[in-house]
Coordinates of C-alpha atoms in Angstrom, one line a residue:
Chain W
M1 CA 0.1 0.1 -0.4
N2 CA 2.5 2.2 1.2
T3 CA 5.3 1.8 -1.1
A4 CA 7.0 4.7 -1.8
M5 CA 10.7 5.6 -0.5
V6 CA 10.6 8.1 2.2
E7 CA 6.6 9.6 3.5
A8 CA 6.9 12.3 5.9
Q9 CA 3.8 13.4 7.3
G10 CA 3.7 17.2 9.1
V11 CA 6.9 16.1 10.3
R12 CA 8.1 18.6 12.6
K13 CA 11.6 19.5 15.0
S14 CA 13.1 22.3 17.1
F15 CA 16.1 23.7 17.9
G16 CA 15.5 25.4 21.7
S17 CA 12.3 27.5 20.6
T18 CA 12.7 28.0 17.3
E19 CA 10.7 25.7 15.5
I20 CA 12.9 25.0 12.8
L21 CA 10.1 22.4 10.7
K22 CA 6.8 23.2 10.6
G23 CA 4.7 19.9 9.2
I24 CA 6.0 19.2 6.0
D25 CA 4.4 16.9 4.2
L26 CA 6.4 15.2 1.4
R27 CA 7.0 12.1 -0.6
V28 CA 9.1 10.7 -2.7
E29 CA 9.0 7.5 -4.6
R30 CA 11.5 4.6 -5.1
G31 CA 13.5 4.8 -7.8
S32 CA 13.1 8.5 -8.2
V33 CA 14.7 11.7 -7.6
T34 CA 14.5 14.5 -6.0
C35 CA 15.9 18.1 -5.8
L36 CA 15.3 20.0 -1.8
I37 CA 15.5 23.6 -2.5
G38 CA 15.2 26.8 -1.3
P39 CA 17.2 29.2 1.0
S40 CA 19.2 28.6 3.7
G41 CA 18.1 28.6 7.1
S42 CA 14.5 26.8 5.2
G43 CA 15.5 23.6 6.8
K44 CA 16.2 21.5 4.2
T45 CA 19.1 19.9 5.1
T46 CA 17.6 19.2 8.5
F47 CA 14.8 17.5 6.8
L48 CA 17.5 15.6 5.3
R49 CA 19.0 14.8 8.4
C50 CA 15.3 13.7 9.9
I51 CA 14.9 11.1 7.3
N52 CA 18.2 9.6 8.4
H53 CA 17.7 10.0 12.5
L54 CA 21.1 12.1 12.1
E55 CA 18.2 14.7 14.2
K56 CA 15.1 13.1 15.8
V57 CA 11.4 14.4 15.0
D58 CA 9.3 16.3 17.5
A59 CA 6.5 15.4 15.7
G60 CA 4.8 13.7 13.0
R61 CA 5.2 11.2 10.3
L62 CA 8.3 9.7 9.1
Y63 CA 8.7 7.3 7.4
V64 CA 12.0 5.3 5.8
D65 CA 11.1 2.5 3.3
E66 CA 8.0 2.0 5.3
Q67 CA 9.9 1.7 8.5
L68 CA 8.5 5.1 11.7
V69 CA 11.5 6.8 11.6
G70 CA 13.2 6.8 15.2
Y71 CA 10.2 5.4 17.2
A72 CA 8.6 2.0 17.2
E73 CA 4.8 2.1 16.9
R74 CA 3.3 -0.4 19.4
N75 CA -0.8 0.0 20.7
G76 CA -1.1 3.8 19.6
R77 CA 2.1 4.3 21.6
L78 CA 5.7 5.5 19.6
Y79 CA 8.2 4.4 21.8
E80 CA 12.0 6.2 21.3
M81 CA 14.0 3.5 20.4
K82 CA 17.7 2.5 21.3
E83 CA 20.6 3.3 19.7
R84 CA 21.5 0.2 18.6
Q85 CA 18.4 0.2 16.6
T86 CA 18.4 3.8 15.3
A87 CA 22.1 2.6 13.9
R88 CA 20.6 -0.6 12.3
S89 CA 17.6 1.2 11.1
R90 CA 20.3 4.2 9.9
R91 CA 21.7 1.8 7.4
T92 CA 19.2 1.9 4.4
A93 CA 20.1 5.1 3.0
G94 CA 23.8 6.1 2.8
M95 CA 24.7 10.3 2.8
V96 CA 25.8 12.0 1.8
F97 CA 27.9 15.4 3.4
Q98 CA 29.0 19.1 1.9
R99 CA 32.1 18.9 3.9
F100 CA 33.1 15.6 3.3
N101 CA 33.1 14.1 5.9
L102 CA 36.0 11.5 5.2
F103 CA 38.5 10.1 8.2
P104 CA 41.6 11.7 7.6
H105 CA 43.4 9.3 9.0
M106 CA 42.2 6.2 7.5
T107 CA 43.2 5.9 3.4
V108 CA 40.7 6.1 1.0
L109 CA 39.8 2.3 0.4
E110 CA 40.2 2.0 4.4
N111 CA 37.8 4.7 4.4
I112 CA 35.4 2.7 2.5
V113 CA 35.4 -1.0 3.8
E114 CA 35.9 0.2 6.9
A115 CA 31.0 0.3 8.1
P116 CA 30.9 -2.7 5.6
V117 CA 33.5 -4.7 7.6
H118 CA 33.0 -3.3 11.0
V119 CA 29.3 -2.4 11.2
L120 CA 28.3 -5.4 8.7
G121 CA 31.1 -7.7 9.9
R122 CA 31.8 -9.0 6.6
P123 CA 35.1 -10.5 5.8
R124 CA 37.1 -7.4 4.7
S125 CA 38.6 -9.5 1.2
E126 CA 35.3 -9.9 -0.6
V127 CA 35.2 -5.7 0.9
T128 CA 38.1 -4.8 -0.8
A129 CA 36.9 -6.1 -4.3
E130 CA 33.5 -4.8 -4.0
A131 CA 35.3 -1.2 -2.8
Q132 CA 38.0 -2.0 -5.9
T133 CA 34.8 -2.0 -8.0
L134 CA 33.1 1.5 -6.4
L135 CA 36.5 3.3 -6.8
D136 CA 36.2 2.4 -10.7
R137 CA 32.6 3.5 -11.3
V138 CA 33.2 6.6 -9.4
G139 CA 36.8 7.3 -11.7
L140 CA 39.0 7.1 -8.6
G141 CA 40.4 3.3 -9.5
D142 CA 43.8 4.6 -8.0
R143 CA 44.0 6.9 -6.0
G144 CA 42.7 3.7 -2.6
H145 CA 45.9 4.0 -0.8
S146 CA 45.8 7.5 -1.1
Y147 CA 44.7 10.3 2.1
P148 CA 41.9 12.0 2.3
Q149 CA 43.6 15.4 2.5
E150 CA 45.8 14.3 -1.0
L151 CA 42.6 14.2 -3.1
S152 CA 41.4 17.3 -4.7
G153 CA 37.8 18.3 -3.1
G154 CA 35.6 16.8 -6.0
Q155 CA 37.9 13.0 -5.8
Q156 CA 37.0 13.9 -1.6
Q157 CA 33.2 13.9 -2.7
R158 CA 33.2 11.2 -4.8
I159 CA 34.8 9.0 -2.5
A160 CA 32.3 9.8 0.4
I161 CA 29.9 8.6 -2.5
A162 CA 31.4 5.7 -2.8
R163 CA 32.0 5.0 0.7
A164 CA 28.1 6.1 0.8
L165 CA 26.9 3.1 -1.5
A166 CA 29.6 0.5 -0.1
M167 CA 26.9 0.0 3.1
K168 CA 24.5 -0.7 -0.3
P169 CA 21.6 1.4 0.7
R170 CA 18.0 1.6 -0.4
L171 CA 18.2 5.5 -0.3
M172 CA 20.6 8.0 -0.8
L173 CA 20.5 11.7 0.7
F174 CA 23.0 14.9 -0.7
D175 CA 23.6 17.1 1.6
E176 CA 24.3 20.2 -0.7
P177 CA 26.7 17.9 -1.8
T178 CA 28.3 20.9 -4.0
S179 CA 28.9 23.4 -2.7
A180 CA 32.3 23.2 -0.5
L181 CA 34.0 22.7 -4.4
D182 CA 35.9 24.9 -6.2
P183 CA 33.7 25.5 -9.3
E184 CA 35.5 23.4 -11.9
L185 CA 35.3 21.0 -9.5
V186 CA 31.1 20.6 -9.4
G187 CA 31.2 18.5 -13.1
E188 CA 32.6 15.7 -12.4
V189 CA 31.0 15.0 -9.2
L190 CA 27.7 15.7 -10.7
D191 CA 28.3 13.1 -13.3
V192 CA 29.2 11.0 -10.2
M193 CA 25.6 11.5 -9.1
K194 CA 23.8 11.1 -12.4
S195 CA 25.1 8.0 -13.4
L196 CA 23.4 6.9 -10.1
A197 CA 20.5 8.9 -11.0
E198 CA 20.4 5.9 -14.0
A199 CA 21.4 3.4 -12.4
G200 CA 17.6 4.0 -11.0
M201 CA 19.2 4.8 -7.2
T202 CA 16.8 6.6 -5.2
M203 CA 17.9 9.6 -4.2
V204 CA 16.8 13.1 -2.2
V205 CA 19.3 15.9 -2.8
V206 CA 19.8 19.5 -0.7
T207 CA 21.3 21.7 -4.0
H208 CA 22.0 24.8 -5.1
E209 CA 22.4 23.6 -8.3
L210 CA 19.0 24.3 -10.4
G211 CA 20.4 23.4 -13.6
F212 CA 20.8 19.9 -12.0
A213 CA 17.1 20.0 -10.5
R214 CA 15.5 21.0 -13.9
Q215 CA 17.7 17.4 -15.5
V216 CA 18.1 14.9 -13.3
S217 CA 15.7 15.6 -10.5
D218 CA 11.2 13.4 -11.3
Q219 CA 10.5 16.0 -8.5
V220 CA 11.4 19.2 -7.3
V221 CA 10.2 20.8 -3.7
F222 CA 11.1 24.4 -2.7
M223 CA 10.9 25.1 0.7
D224 CA 10.6 28.4 2.7
Q225 CA 11.1 29.1 6.7
G226 CA 10.6 25.2 7.4
V227 CA 7.4 24.2 5.4
V228 CA 6.9 23.1 1.4
V229 CA 6.1 26.0 -0.7
E230 CA 5.8 24.2 -3.1
S231 CA 6.4 20.7 -5.1
G232 CA 6.6 19.3 -8.3
A233 CA 7.8 18.4 -11.6
P234 CA 11.1 20.8 -12.1
A235 CA 9.7 21.8 -15.4
D236 CA 6.8 23.5 -13.4
V237 CA 8.3 24.5 -9.7
L238 CA 12.0 25.7 -12.2
G239 CA 9.7 26.7 -15.8
N240 CA 6.4 28.0 -14.1
P241 CA 6.4 28.7 -10.1
Q242 CA 3.1 29.6 -9.0
H243 CA 4.1 30.9 -5.7
E244 CA 5.1 34.0 -5.1
R245 CA 7.7 32.8 -2.5
T246 CA 9.6 30.6 -5.6
Q247 CA 9.4 32.9 -8.3
A248 CA 11.4 35.2 -5.5
F249 CA 13.8 33.0 -4.2
L250 CA 14.3 32.4 -8.6
S251 CA 14.3 35.3 -9.3
K252 CA 16.8 35.7 -7.5
V253 CA 19.6 32.6 -7.9
L254 CA 19.4 32.6 -11.5
Chain S
M1 CA 48.7 44.0 -25.0
Q2 CA 47.3 46.6 -25.6
Q3 CA 47.7 47.6 -22.4
Q4 CA 51.5 47.1 -22.2
H5 CA 52.5 48.9 -25.1
S6 CA 50.5 52.1 -23.9
L7 CA 52.3 51.9 -20.5
P8 CA 56.0 53.5 -20.7
A9 CA 58.9 52.0 -20.8
T10 CA 60.7 53.4 -17.7
R11 CA 64.0 50.4 -17.7
Q12 CA 65.4 48.2 -20.5
V13 CA 64.7 44.5 -18.9
T14 CA 66.3 41.8 -21.4
P15 CA 64.1 39.8 -21.1
A16 CA 64.7 35.7 -20.6
A17 CA 63.9 34.0 -24.1
P18 CA 60.8 31.2 -22.6
G19 CA 62.1 27.8 -21.6
E20 CA 65.4 30.4 -20.3
S21 CA 66.6 29.6 -16.8
I22 CA 68.2 32.2 -14.9
P23 CA 70.7 32.4 -12.2
V24 CA 70.4 32.9 -9.0
V25 CA 72.3 33.8 -6.8
P26 CA 71.2 32.8 -2.7
L27 CA 70.7 35.6 -0.2
R28 CA 73.8 34.8 2.4
H29 CA 73.6 34.9 6.3
P30 CA 76.6 36.1 7.4
L31 CA 75.0 36.7 10.6
R32 CA 73.9 32.8 11.4
L33 CA 77.3 31.5 10.7
A34 CA 79.1 33.9 13.0
I35 CA 76.1 32.7 15.8
A36 CA 76.7 29.4 14.8
V37 CA 80.9 29.7 15.3
V38 CA 80.6 30.6 18.4
L39 CA 78.5 28.7 19.8
I40 CA 80.2 25.3 18.8
L41 CA 83.1 26.9 21.1
V42 CA 81.2 28.0 23.7
A43 CA 79.5 23.9 23.5
L44 CA 83.0 23.0 22.9
S45 CA 85.2 24.7 26.1
A46 CA 82.3 23.6 28.6
A47 CA 82.2 19.7 27.1
W48 CA 86.8 20.0 27.9
D49 CA 85.9 21.4 30.9
V50 CA 83.8 19.3 32.5
A51 CA 85.9 16.4 30.9
V52 CA 89.4 17.5 33.0
N53 CA 87.9 19.1 35.7
Q54 CA 89.0 15.8 38.1
R55 CA 86.1 17.1 40.6
Y56 CA 83.7 15.7 39.0
H57 CA 85.2 12.5 39.7
W58 CA 84.6 10.4 36.4
D59 CA 85.9 7.2 37.9
V60 CA 83.7 7.4 40.8
V61 CA 80.7 7.6 38.2
V62 CA 81.8 5.0 36.4
S63 CA 82.5 1.9 38.4
Y64 CA 78.9 2.9 40.0
L65 CA 77.2 2.9 36.4
F66 CA 76.0 -0.5 36.1
A67 CA 75.8 -0.9 40.5
P68 CA 74.0 -3.8 41.2
Q69 CA 72.1 -0.6 43.7
I70 CA 72.1 0.7 40.8
M71 CA 70.1 -0.8 38.3
A72 CA 67.3 -2.1 40.7
G73 CA 66.1 1.5 41.4
A74 CA 67.0 2.2 37.6
G75 CA 64.2 -1.0 37.6
L76 CA 61.7 -0.4 39.9
T77 CA 61.8 3.3 38.7
V78 CA 60.6 1.9 35.3
L79 CA 58.1 -0.3 36.7
L80 CA 56.6 2.6 38.6
T81 CA 56.3 4.5 34.9
V82 CA 54.6 1.9 33.4
V83 CA 52.3 0.4 34.9
S84 CA 51.7 4.6 37.0
M85 CA 51.0 5.0 33.3
S86 CA 49.2 2.3 32.3
V87 CA 46.5 2.2 34.7
G88 CA 46.6 6.4 34.3
I89 CA 46.1 6.4 30.0
A90 CA 43.1 4.1 30.9
L91 CA 41.2 5.6 33.6
G92 CA 41.4 9.0 32.4
T93 CA 40.2 8.3 29.3
V94 CA 37.5 5.9 31.4
L95 CA 37.1 9.9 33.1
A96 CA 37.0 11.8 29.8
V97 CA 34.4 9.9 28.5
M98 CA 32.4 10.2 31.8
R99 CA 32.6 13.5 31.7
L100 CA 32.1 13.9 28.5
S101 CA 28.6 11.5 29.1
A102 CA 25.3 13.5 28.0
N103 CA 24.0 11.9 31.9
P104 CA 24.7 15.0 34.3
I105 CA 25.7 12.7 37.3
V106 CA 28.4 10.3 35.5
S107 CA 30.0 14.2 33.7
T108 CA 29.7 15.5 37.1
I109 CA 31.6 12.9 39.2
S110 CA 34.1 13.0 36.5
R111 CA 34.4 17.0 36.8
G112 CA 34.5 15.8 41.3
Y113 CA 37.5 13.2 40.5
I114 CA 39.3 15.9 38.3
W115 CA 39.1 18.3 40.4
F116 CA 40.5 16.9 43.6
F117 CA 43.7 14.7 42.3
R118 CA 45.0 18.3 40.4
G119 CA 43.6 20.0 43.4
T120 CA 46.0 18.5 46.2
P121 CA 49.4 18.0 45.7
L122 CA 50.9 14.3 44.5
L123 CA 53.4 14.2 48.2
V124 CA 50.0 14.5 50.0
Q125 CA 48.6 11.7 48.2
L126 CA 51.4 10.0 48.3
I127 CA 51.0 10.0 52.1
F128 CA 47.4 9.8 52.2
W129 CA 47.3 6.0 50.3
F130 CA 51.2 5.3 52.9
N131 CA 48.8 6.0 55.0
I132 CA 45.1 5.0 54.5
A133 CA 44.9 2.3 58.2
A134 CA 44.9 4.6 60.4
L135 CA 41.0 5.7 58.8
Y136 CA 39.7 1.9 57.4
P137 CA 42.1 -0.7 59.3
V138 CA 40.1 -3.3 57.8
I139 CA 39.6 -3.3 53.6
A140 CA 36.8 -5.6 52.4
F141 CA 34.6 -5.6 49.3
G142 CA 30.8 -4.9 50.4
L143 CA 27.5 -4.1 50.1
P144 CA 25.9 -1.1 51.5
L145 CA 24.4 -0.3 54.9
G146 CA 25.8 -3.3 55.6
G147 CA 25.2 -6.0 53.7
P148 CA 27.5 -9.1 54.0
S149 CA 30.9 -8.3 52.5
L150 CA 33.6 -9.7 51.9
V151 CA 37.2 -9.4 53.6
L152 CA 40.1 -9.1 52.2
G153 CA 42.5 -8.3 55.1
S154 CA 44.2 -5.5 57.1
A155 CA 44.8 -2.8 54.9
N156 CA 48.1 -2.3 56.7
V157 CA 49.3 -5.9 55.2
L158 CA 47.4 -4.7 51.3
I159 CA 48.6 -1.2 51.2
T160 CA 52.5 -2.0 50.8
P161 CA 55.3 0.8 50.2
L162 CA 54.8 0.9 46.7
G163 CA 51.0 -0.6 46.4
A164 CA 51.1 3.1 48.2
A165 CA 52.7 4.6 45.7
L166 CA 51.2 2.1 42.5
L167 CA 47.5 4.3 44.2
G168 CA 48.9 7.2 44.6
L169 CA 51.2 8.1 41.4
S170 CA 48.8 6.6 39.0
L171 CA 45.3 7.6 40.5
N172 CA 46.8 11.0 40.0
E173 CA 47.8 10.5 37.0
A174 CA 44.7 9.7 35.4
A175 CA 43.4 13.1 36.6
Y176 CA 46.0 15.0 33.9
M177 CA 45.4 12.5 31.6
A178 CA 41.1 12.5 31.7
E179 CA 42.0 16.5 31.1
I180 CA 44.3 15.4 28.0
I181 CA 41.9 13.3 26.3
R182 CA 38.9 15.2 26.6
G183 CA 41.1 18.2 24.7
G184 CA 41.9 15.5 22.0
I185 CA 38.7 14.1 21.7
G186 CA 37.1 18.1 21.1
S187 CA 39.2 18.8 18.5
V188 CA 37.9 16.0 16.3
D189 CA 35.7 17.6 14.1
K190 CA 31.7 17.6 14.3
G191 CA 31.2 15.9 11.4
Q192 CA 33.4 12.6 12.3
Y193 CA 30.2 12.0 13.7
D194 CA 27.7 12.4 12.0
A195 CA 29.1 10.0 8.8
A196 CA 29.9 7.5 11.2
R197 CA 26.8 7.3 12.4
G198 CA 24.8 7.7 8.6
L199 CA 27.1 4.8 8.2
G200 CA 25.4 2.9 11.4
M201 CA 27.5 2.5 13.7
N202 CA 27.1 2.5 17.8
S203 CA 28.7 4.4 20.4
S204 CA 31.3 2.5 20.4
Q205 CA 32.2 2.2 17.6
L206 CA 32.2 5.6 16.7
M207 CA 34.7 6.7 19.5
R208 CA 36.8 3.6 19.1
R209 CA 36.8 2.9 15.1
V210 CA 36.5 7.1 14.1
I211 CA 36.7 9.9 17.0
L212 CA 40.0 8.5 19.6
P213 CA 42.5 7.6 16.5
Q214 CA 42.1 10.8 15.5
A215 CA 42.3 11.8 19.3
M216 CA 45.2 10.6 19.7
R217 CA 47.2 13.2 17.6
V218 CA 46.0 15.9 19.5
V219 CA 46.7 13.6 22.5
L220 CA 50.4 12.2 22.5
P221 CA 52.5 15.1 22.6
P222 CA 51.0 16.0 25.8
T223 CA 51.3 12.8 26.9
G224 CA 54.7 12.2 26.1
N225 CA 54.9 15.5 29.0
Q226 CA 53.9 13.5 31.2
V227 CA 55.6 10.2 30.7
I228 CA 58.8 12.6 31.0
S229 CA 57.7 13.6 34.9
M230 CA 56.0 10.8 35.3
L231 CA 59.4 9.2 34.6
K232 CA 61.3 11.4 37.0
G233 CA 58.3 12.2 39.2
T234 CA 58.2 8.8 40.9
A235 CA 61.8 9.9 42.5
L236 CA 58.4 11.2 44.9
V237 CA 58.1 7.7 46.0
S238 CA 61.0 8.0 48.4
V239 CA 59.3 9.8 50.7
L240 CA 58.2 6.2 51.7
A241 CA 61.5 4.3 51.9
I242 CA 60.7 3.1 48.3
S243 CA 63.9 2.8 46.7
D244 CA 64.0 3.8 43.0
L245 CA 66.6 5.8 40.6
L246 CA 66.8 8.7 42.8
Y247 CA 66.8 7.1 46.0
S248 CA 69.1 4.2 45.7
A249 CA 71.6 6.9 44.7
Q250 CA 71.1 9.2 47.4
I251 CA 71.5 5.9 50.0
I252 CA 75.2 5.5 48.5
Y253 CA 76.3 9.0 49.3
S254 CA 75.1 9.0 52.2
N255 CA 77.6 6.5 52.6
N256 CA 80.9 7.2 50.3
Y257 CA 79.5 11.2 51.3
Q258 CA 79.9 11.4 46.6
T259 CA 77.4 13.5 46.0
I260 CA 78.1 15.1 42.6
P261 CA 78.6 11.4 41.2
L262 CA 75.9 9.5 42.1
L263 CA 73.4 12.1 41.1
I264 CA 75.6 12.3 37.8
V265 CA 74.6 8.6 37.7
A266 CA 71.4 8.7 38.2
S267 CA 70.7 11.4 36.0
L268 CA 73.0 9.6 32.9
W269 CA 70.1 7.3 33.2
Y270 CA 67.2 9.3 33.5
L271 CA 68.5 10.8 30.2
L272 CA 69.2 7.3 28.8
M273 CA 65.3 6.6 29.5
T274 CA 64.0 9.6 28.7
T275 CA 65.8 9.4 25.2
I276 CA 64.5 6.2 24.5
L277 CA 60.5 7.9 25.5
S278 CA 60.9 10.6 23.3
F279 CA 61.9 8.0 20.4
F280 CA 59.1 6.0 21.1
Q281 CA 57.3 9.5 20.8
T282 CA 58.2 10.5 17.3
K283 CA 57.3 6.4 15.8
L284 CA 53.5 6.9 17.5
E285 CA 53.6 10.5 16.7
R286 CA 53.9 9.5 13.4
R287 CA 51.6 6.9 13.3
Y288 CA 48.7 8.6 13.8
G289 CA 49.8 11.7 12.0
R290 CA 49.2 9.8 9.2
G291 CA 46.9 11.4 6.9
F292 CA 47.5 14.4 8.1
D293 CA 50.7 15.9 8.4
A294 CA 51.6 15.6 4.1
A295 CA 54.0 17.5 3.9
P296 CA 57.0 16.1 4.1
R297 CA 59.5 15.8 6.9
R298 CA 63.0 17.6 6.9
N299 CA 65.8 16.1 8.6
F300 CA 68.6 17.6 9.8
R301 CA 71.1 16.9 7.4
S302 CA 68.6 19.6 4.6
K303 CA 68.3 21.6 8.2
T304 CA 72.2 22.6 8.8
R305 CA 72.0 22.7 4.7
S306 CA 70.0 25.5 5.4
M307 CA 71.6 27.1 8.1
T308 CA 74.6 28.4 5.8
R309 CA 72.5 29.1 2.6
S310 CA 69.0 29.4 1.5
K311 CA 67.2 27.0 -0.7
T312 CA 64.2 27.2 -1.4
R313 CA 61.5 25.5 -0.5
T314 CA 58.4 24.0 -1.9
I315 CA 55.1 25.3 -0.1
R316 CA 52.8 22.7 0.2

């Protein structure tokens, strides 16, 4: 019945007395690409972090792969999840961060095999072979023994994508993956993301790259001040925005 | 191009043909060289004086260097240092993690421990543990409020001078190590927590695999200092009549009045031990610096060369 990969119903989140998310309703279909756009402080990143349990949802329901995020529902009550359950359910989604967040004390290969070996308990030799395939896929097959610091930002972000993919997630979350990159390095990361989308990965992308949103996404969601202002096909939201806040934002960005 | 033509030709510069290298005259540092020569002369004359001055009694130094009493003392100093540092680091790590805990009771207990053990003199703590029998004549593990207990024995028998020394040094060291390790943990980028959690790690995996190895880089240099000051600080246990290295030397010179030569003997051993420790510290720092320090290490030879003439260095 509920076949969406992500389903948000009235999701709310506050930090202290500031309400960041004021009731988000959103549906991400399996195999689709959704881009979250909007001005900074609109709650895009917070919502993305909620999907991966990095932030706790205060109110509303958020389902990822038909599982309620952060809580277990029994007899009409919500029970907060234990830490180990949360850690387990995080494996559904892979996350890529604005600042890459690679582990600097490990080589590229060690970064990629770390979680499959130590979290999933899979044999290292098998995972290493897979990691090499992933590295080839992001075009960095020869950099397995480098340390992250020795690589450019674009290369680091491609490694971060490979690291997330090594956990075989059913959903990929991207938090402004190109915002910390030099302009000439943005393209190589977007190319990897495009090929991932073509391979049928479900993706939620917080981005300022409207070209990418128009070209690759199935759904564009415009958020402002903690609410979804407008959502729909990229041609509609970006090409023919109905809401004046969307129009104002796009006129500033384009 | 047009801009260049419109500029007035104020000076005549012979342009180098493309691909042709221009000879560079390195900058000379005559003052640097002069200071180095003076310092070498001062150091040599001081060394010469120490070598020929009869009052140092180098023959006595040599005869006591490997004396059984000195060797036993050095062994005890090493034992005290190794055990106290190991317990101190282990307990300090626990205290550091406790201090950062979200549970306010746990973090307050850690804070209180650090406050107490850093705030009282080590000498007092050592004498306190030595005299613990005055407060608790019998040591027993028991349930609170008068439940059944397992009696271990008299405190006077259980807490030997060596035991009191180890307790005092370890518990004191743990307080300092806790603060060093807490600083190291705090130095790790917050994004590392997100990345590790995002990959499905639980708190213990996050700490062991991601945070602590990175904290090591910041923790190691001050820990090296702690080990070396512990090595020399163990001399304090002579108040508990434990014959560590310094106390052994003192016993000997109180009999033969060769104070200076025996202090030299002890110092040579302390120097040897700190040199070995520094060597391992450097190795460990290099091990945990991997991935952080991309700049190539400068060795001694390149340092001496740069003293006499300037050298182009590539900056990464």
